CSV table of C-alpha atoms in Angstrom, one decimal:
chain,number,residue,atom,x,y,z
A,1,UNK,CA,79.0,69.3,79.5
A,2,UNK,CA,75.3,69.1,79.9
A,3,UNK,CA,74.4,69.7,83.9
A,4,UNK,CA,70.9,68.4,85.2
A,5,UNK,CA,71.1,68.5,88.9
A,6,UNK,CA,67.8,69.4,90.7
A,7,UNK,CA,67.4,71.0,94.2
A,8,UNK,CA,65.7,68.9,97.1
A,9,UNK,CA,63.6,70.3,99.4
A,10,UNK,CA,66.2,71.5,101.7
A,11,UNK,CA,68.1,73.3,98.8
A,12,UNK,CA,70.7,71.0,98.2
A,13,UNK,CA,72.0,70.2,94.5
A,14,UNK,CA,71.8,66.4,93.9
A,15,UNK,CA,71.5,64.6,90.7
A,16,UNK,CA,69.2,64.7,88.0
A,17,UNK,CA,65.8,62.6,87.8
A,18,UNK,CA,65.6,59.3,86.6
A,19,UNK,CA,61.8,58.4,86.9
A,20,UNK,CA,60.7,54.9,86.4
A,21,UNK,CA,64.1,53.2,86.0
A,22,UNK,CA,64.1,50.0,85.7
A,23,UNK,CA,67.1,47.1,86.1
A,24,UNK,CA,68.1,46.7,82.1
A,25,UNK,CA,68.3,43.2,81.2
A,26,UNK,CA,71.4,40.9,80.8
A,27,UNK,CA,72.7,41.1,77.1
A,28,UNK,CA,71.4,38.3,75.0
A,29,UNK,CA,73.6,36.0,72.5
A,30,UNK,CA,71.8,36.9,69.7
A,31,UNK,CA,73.8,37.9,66.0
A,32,UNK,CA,73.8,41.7,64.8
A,33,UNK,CA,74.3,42.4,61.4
A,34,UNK,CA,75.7,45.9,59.7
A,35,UNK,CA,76.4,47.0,56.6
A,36,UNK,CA,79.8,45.5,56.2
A,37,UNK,CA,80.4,43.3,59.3
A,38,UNK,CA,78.0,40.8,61.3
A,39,UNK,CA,78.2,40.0,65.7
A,40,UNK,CA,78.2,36.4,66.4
A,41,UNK,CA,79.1,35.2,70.0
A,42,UNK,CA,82.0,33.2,70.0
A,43,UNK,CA,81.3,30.0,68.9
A,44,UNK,CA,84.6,27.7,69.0
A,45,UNK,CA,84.0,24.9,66.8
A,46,UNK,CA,82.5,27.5,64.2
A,47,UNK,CA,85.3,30.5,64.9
A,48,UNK,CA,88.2,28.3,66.1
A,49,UNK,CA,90.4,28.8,62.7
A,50,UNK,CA,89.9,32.2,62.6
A,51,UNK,CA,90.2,33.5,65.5
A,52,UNK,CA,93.9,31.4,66.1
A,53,UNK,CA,95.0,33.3,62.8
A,54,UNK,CA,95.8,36.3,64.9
A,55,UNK,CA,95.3,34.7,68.9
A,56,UNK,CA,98.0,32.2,67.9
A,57,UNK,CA,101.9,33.0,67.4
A,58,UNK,CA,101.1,34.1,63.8
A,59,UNK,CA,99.2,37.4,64.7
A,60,UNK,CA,100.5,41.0,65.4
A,61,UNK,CA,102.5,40.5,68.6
A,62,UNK,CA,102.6,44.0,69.9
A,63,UNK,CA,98.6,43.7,70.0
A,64,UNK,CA,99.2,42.0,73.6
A,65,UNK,CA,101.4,44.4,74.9
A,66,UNK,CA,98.3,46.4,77.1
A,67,UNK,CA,96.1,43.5,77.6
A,68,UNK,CA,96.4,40.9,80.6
A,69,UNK,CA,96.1,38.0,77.6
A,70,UNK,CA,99.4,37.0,76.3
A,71,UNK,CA,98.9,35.5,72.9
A,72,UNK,CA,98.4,31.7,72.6
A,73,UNK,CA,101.5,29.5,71.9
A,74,UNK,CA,99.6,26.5,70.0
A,75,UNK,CA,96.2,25.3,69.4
A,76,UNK,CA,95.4,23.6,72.3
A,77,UNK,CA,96.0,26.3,75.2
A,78,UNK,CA,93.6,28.3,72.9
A,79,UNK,CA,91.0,26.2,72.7
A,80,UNK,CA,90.8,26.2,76.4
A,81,UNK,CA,90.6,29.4,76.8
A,82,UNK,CA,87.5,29.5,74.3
A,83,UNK,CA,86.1,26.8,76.1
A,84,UNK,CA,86.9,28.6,79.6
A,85,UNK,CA,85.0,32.1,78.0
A,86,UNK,CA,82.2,30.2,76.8
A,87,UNK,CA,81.0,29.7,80.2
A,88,UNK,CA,81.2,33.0,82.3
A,89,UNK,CA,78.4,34.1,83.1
A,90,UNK,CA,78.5,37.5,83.4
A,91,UNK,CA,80.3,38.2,79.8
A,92,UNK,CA,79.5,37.8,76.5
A,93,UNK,CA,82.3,37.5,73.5
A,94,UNK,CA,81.8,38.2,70.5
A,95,UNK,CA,83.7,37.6,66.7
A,96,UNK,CA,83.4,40.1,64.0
A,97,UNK,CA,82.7,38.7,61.2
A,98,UNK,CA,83.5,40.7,57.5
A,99,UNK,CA,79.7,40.1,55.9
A,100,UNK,CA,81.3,39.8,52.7
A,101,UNK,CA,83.8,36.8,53.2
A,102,UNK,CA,82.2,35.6,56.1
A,103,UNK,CA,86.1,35.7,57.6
A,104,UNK,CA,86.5,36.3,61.4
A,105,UNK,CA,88.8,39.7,61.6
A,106,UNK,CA,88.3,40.6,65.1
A,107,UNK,CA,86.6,39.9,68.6
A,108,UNK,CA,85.3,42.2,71.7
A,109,UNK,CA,83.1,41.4,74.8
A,110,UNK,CA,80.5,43.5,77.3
A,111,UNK,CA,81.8,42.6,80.6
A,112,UNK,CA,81.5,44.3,83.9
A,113,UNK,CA,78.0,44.3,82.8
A,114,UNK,CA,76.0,46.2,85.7
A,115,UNK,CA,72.0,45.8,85.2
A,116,UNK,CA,71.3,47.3,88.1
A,117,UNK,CA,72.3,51.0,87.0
A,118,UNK,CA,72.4,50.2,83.7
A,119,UNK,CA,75.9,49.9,83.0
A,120,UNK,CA,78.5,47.8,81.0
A,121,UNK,CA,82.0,47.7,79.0
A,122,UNK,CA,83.6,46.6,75.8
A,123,UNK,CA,86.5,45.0,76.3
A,124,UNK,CA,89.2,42.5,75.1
A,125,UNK,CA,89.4,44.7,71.5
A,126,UNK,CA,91.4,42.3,69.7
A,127,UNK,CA,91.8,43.2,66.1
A,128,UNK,CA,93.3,41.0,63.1
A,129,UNK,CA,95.8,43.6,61.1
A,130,UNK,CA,93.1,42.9,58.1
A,131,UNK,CA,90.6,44.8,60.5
A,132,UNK,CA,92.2,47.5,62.0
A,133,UNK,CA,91.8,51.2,60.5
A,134,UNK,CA,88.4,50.1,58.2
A,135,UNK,CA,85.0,50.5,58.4
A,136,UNK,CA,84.2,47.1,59.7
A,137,UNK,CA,86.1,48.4,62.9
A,138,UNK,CA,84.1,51.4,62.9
A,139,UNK,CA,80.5,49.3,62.4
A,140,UNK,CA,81.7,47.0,65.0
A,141,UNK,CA,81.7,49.3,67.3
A,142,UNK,CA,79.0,51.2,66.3
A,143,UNK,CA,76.3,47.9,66.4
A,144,UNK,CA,77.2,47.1,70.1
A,145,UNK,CA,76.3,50.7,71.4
A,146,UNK,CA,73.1,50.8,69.1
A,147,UNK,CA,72.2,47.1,71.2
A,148,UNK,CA,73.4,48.6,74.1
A,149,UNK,CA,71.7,52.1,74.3
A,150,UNK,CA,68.5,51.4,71.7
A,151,UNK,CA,67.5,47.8,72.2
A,152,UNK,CA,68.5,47.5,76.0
A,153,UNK,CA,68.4,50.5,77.4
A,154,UNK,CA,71.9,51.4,79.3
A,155,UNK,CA,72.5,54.7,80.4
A,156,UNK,CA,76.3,54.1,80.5
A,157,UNK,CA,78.6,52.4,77.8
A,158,UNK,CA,82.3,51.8,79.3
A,159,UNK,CA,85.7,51.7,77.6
A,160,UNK,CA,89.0,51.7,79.8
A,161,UNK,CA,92.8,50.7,78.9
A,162,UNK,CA,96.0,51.1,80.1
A,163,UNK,CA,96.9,54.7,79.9
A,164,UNK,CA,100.4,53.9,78.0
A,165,UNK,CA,97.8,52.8,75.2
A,166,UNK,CA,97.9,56.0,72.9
A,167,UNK,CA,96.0,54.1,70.0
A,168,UNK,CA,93.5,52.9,72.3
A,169,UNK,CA,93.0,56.6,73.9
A,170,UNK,CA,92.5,57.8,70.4
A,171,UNK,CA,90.1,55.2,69.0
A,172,UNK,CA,87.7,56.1,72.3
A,173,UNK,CA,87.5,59.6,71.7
A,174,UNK,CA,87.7,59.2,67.4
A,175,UNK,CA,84.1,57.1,68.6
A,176,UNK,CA,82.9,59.6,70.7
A,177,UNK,CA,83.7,58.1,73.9
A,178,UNK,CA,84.2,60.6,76.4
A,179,UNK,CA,87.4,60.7,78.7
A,180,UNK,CA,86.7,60.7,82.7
A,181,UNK,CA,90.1,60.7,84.4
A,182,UNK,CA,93.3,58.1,85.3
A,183,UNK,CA,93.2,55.4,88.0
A,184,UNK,CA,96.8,55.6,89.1
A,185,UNK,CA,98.1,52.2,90.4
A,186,UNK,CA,95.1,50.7,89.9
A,187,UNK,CA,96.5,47.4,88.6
A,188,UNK,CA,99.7,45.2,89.0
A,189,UNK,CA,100.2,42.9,85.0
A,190,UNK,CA,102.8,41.6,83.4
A,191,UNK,CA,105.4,42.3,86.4
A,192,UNK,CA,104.1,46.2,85.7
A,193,UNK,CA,102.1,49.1,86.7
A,194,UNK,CA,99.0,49.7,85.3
A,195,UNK,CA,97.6,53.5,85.3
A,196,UNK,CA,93.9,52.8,83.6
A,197,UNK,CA,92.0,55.5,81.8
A,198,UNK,CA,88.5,56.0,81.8
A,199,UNK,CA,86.4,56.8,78.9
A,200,UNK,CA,81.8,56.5,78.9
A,201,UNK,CA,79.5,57.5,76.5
A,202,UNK,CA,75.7,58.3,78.3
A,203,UNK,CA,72.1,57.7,77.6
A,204,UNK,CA,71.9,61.7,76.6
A,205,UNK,CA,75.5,61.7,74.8
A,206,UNK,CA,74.5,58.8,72.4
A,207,UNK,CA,71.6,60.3,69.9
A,208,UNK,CA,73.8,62.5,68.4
A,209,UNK,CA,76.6,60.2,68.4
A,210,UNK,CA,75.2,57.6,66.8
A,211,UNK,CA,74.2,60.1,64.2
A,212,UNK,CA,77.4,61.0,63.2
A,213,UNK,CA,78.8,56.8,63.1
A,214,UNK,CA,75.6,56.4,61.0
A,215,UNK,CA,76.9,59.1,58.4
A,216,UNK,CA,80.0,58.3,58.2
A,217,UNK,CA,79.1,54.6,57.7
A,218,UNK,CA,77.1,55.5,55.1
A,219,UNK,CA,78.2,53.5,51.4
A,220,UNK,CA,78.1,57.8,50.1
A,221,UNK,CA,80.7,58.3,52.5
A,222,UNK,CA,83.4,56.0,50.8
A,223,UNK,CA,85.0,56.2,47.0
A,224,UNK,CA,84.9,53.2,44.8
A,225,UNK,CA,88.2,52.2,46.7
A,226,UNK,CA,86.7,52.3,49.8
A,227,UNK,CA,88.5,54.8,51.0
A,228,UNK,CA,86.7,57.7,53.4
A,229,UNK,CA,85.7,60.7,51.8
A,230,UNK,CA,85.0,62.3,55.8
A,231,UNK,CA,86.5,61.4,58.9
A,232,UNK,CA,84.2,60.4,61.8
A,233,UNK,CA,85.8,63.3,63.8
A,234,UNK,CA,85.0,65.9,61.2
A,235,UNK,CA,81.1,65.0,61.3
């Protein structure tokens, strides 16, 4: 790993500099639109529908299993909880949109959103079964840490998840997300214990991350099926 620690005057190491920082601003709610997917902020009279498709007792059930939600029995206990997210403050949500059909196939949020040292998560990845696996999960992604890092100027991008989430564990590192360690017993959900680890991508990590997302999002990169002619982790 890159090391930049400097030596004070009285010849201890300390950290590197960070001239002229800043507080980062607080996310907007504006749309951001890729190649193959668009970022809207939740919007429940516009997403409702779509979003119940795989919130509601028709979606993937074992898509709960790690997250504190539980998945929503009927319409109306779900568009509560849309009303409820619509007015935190310090979190945005946002649905994925597929640019082609305009079709809902997935949500996220930045939460724990820390302007002060420039730091934030994603979090609440909930995926439709028609989204998990494609690009559109993959741009997704990508678009939030270009806003993050390029437009706003974070020096740390957050993802965290139960440690008994092997898919979720893969899909940070497959993006580049760097792993940090394991809070044991940091959390008590769903009558169990909660070991959380930690994955971050830096200010200095993301330039050549987002290089690699931006090739393998590239339209040369897929067959006429659609189907990946390179893997983001061969890149």
């Amino acid at each position: 790993m890159l090391r930049r620690e400097n030596l004070n005057d009285m010849a201890q190491i300390v950290g590197y500099s960070v001239p002229n920082w800043t507080t980062r601003p607080f996310p907007d709610k504006k749309t951001h639109t890729g190649q193959y997917c668009i970022l809207q902020e939740i919007n429940k009279k516009v997403h409702f529908d779509d979003l119940y498709r795989f919130f509601g007792p028709e979606g993937d059930q074992t898509t709960w299993t790690y997250l504190s939600l539980e998945h929503f029995e009927n319409r109306d206990t779900f568009w509560d909880y849309l009303t409820k997210i619509a007015h935190e403050k310090q979190s945005i949500y946002y649905a994925i949109l597929d640019k082609s059909t305009k079709k809902v196939l997935g949500s996220f949020a930045l939460v724990a959103i820390d302007q002060e040292n420039g730091s934030l998560e994603v979090g609440y990845v909930i995926y439709s079964e028609l989204m998990k696996k494609t690009k559109i999960a993959t741009e997704a992604q990508f678009l939030l840490m270009q806003y993050v890092f390029d437009q706003l100027g974070y020096r740390r991008y957050v993802w965290m998840c139960d440690n008994c989430n092997e898919a979720s564990k893969h899909a940070a590192t497959r993006l580049g997300f760097s792993f940090e360690g394991i809070f044991r017993n940091m959390w008590v959900y769903k009558n169990r214990n909660r070991d959380t680890a930690w994955f971050s991508i830096t200010d200095y990590e993301w330039p050549s991350i987002k290089n690699r997302m931006e090739k393998w999002l590239n339209k040369s990169n897929f067959d006429n099926e659609g189907i990946q002619k390179n893997k983001l982790t061969e890149m």
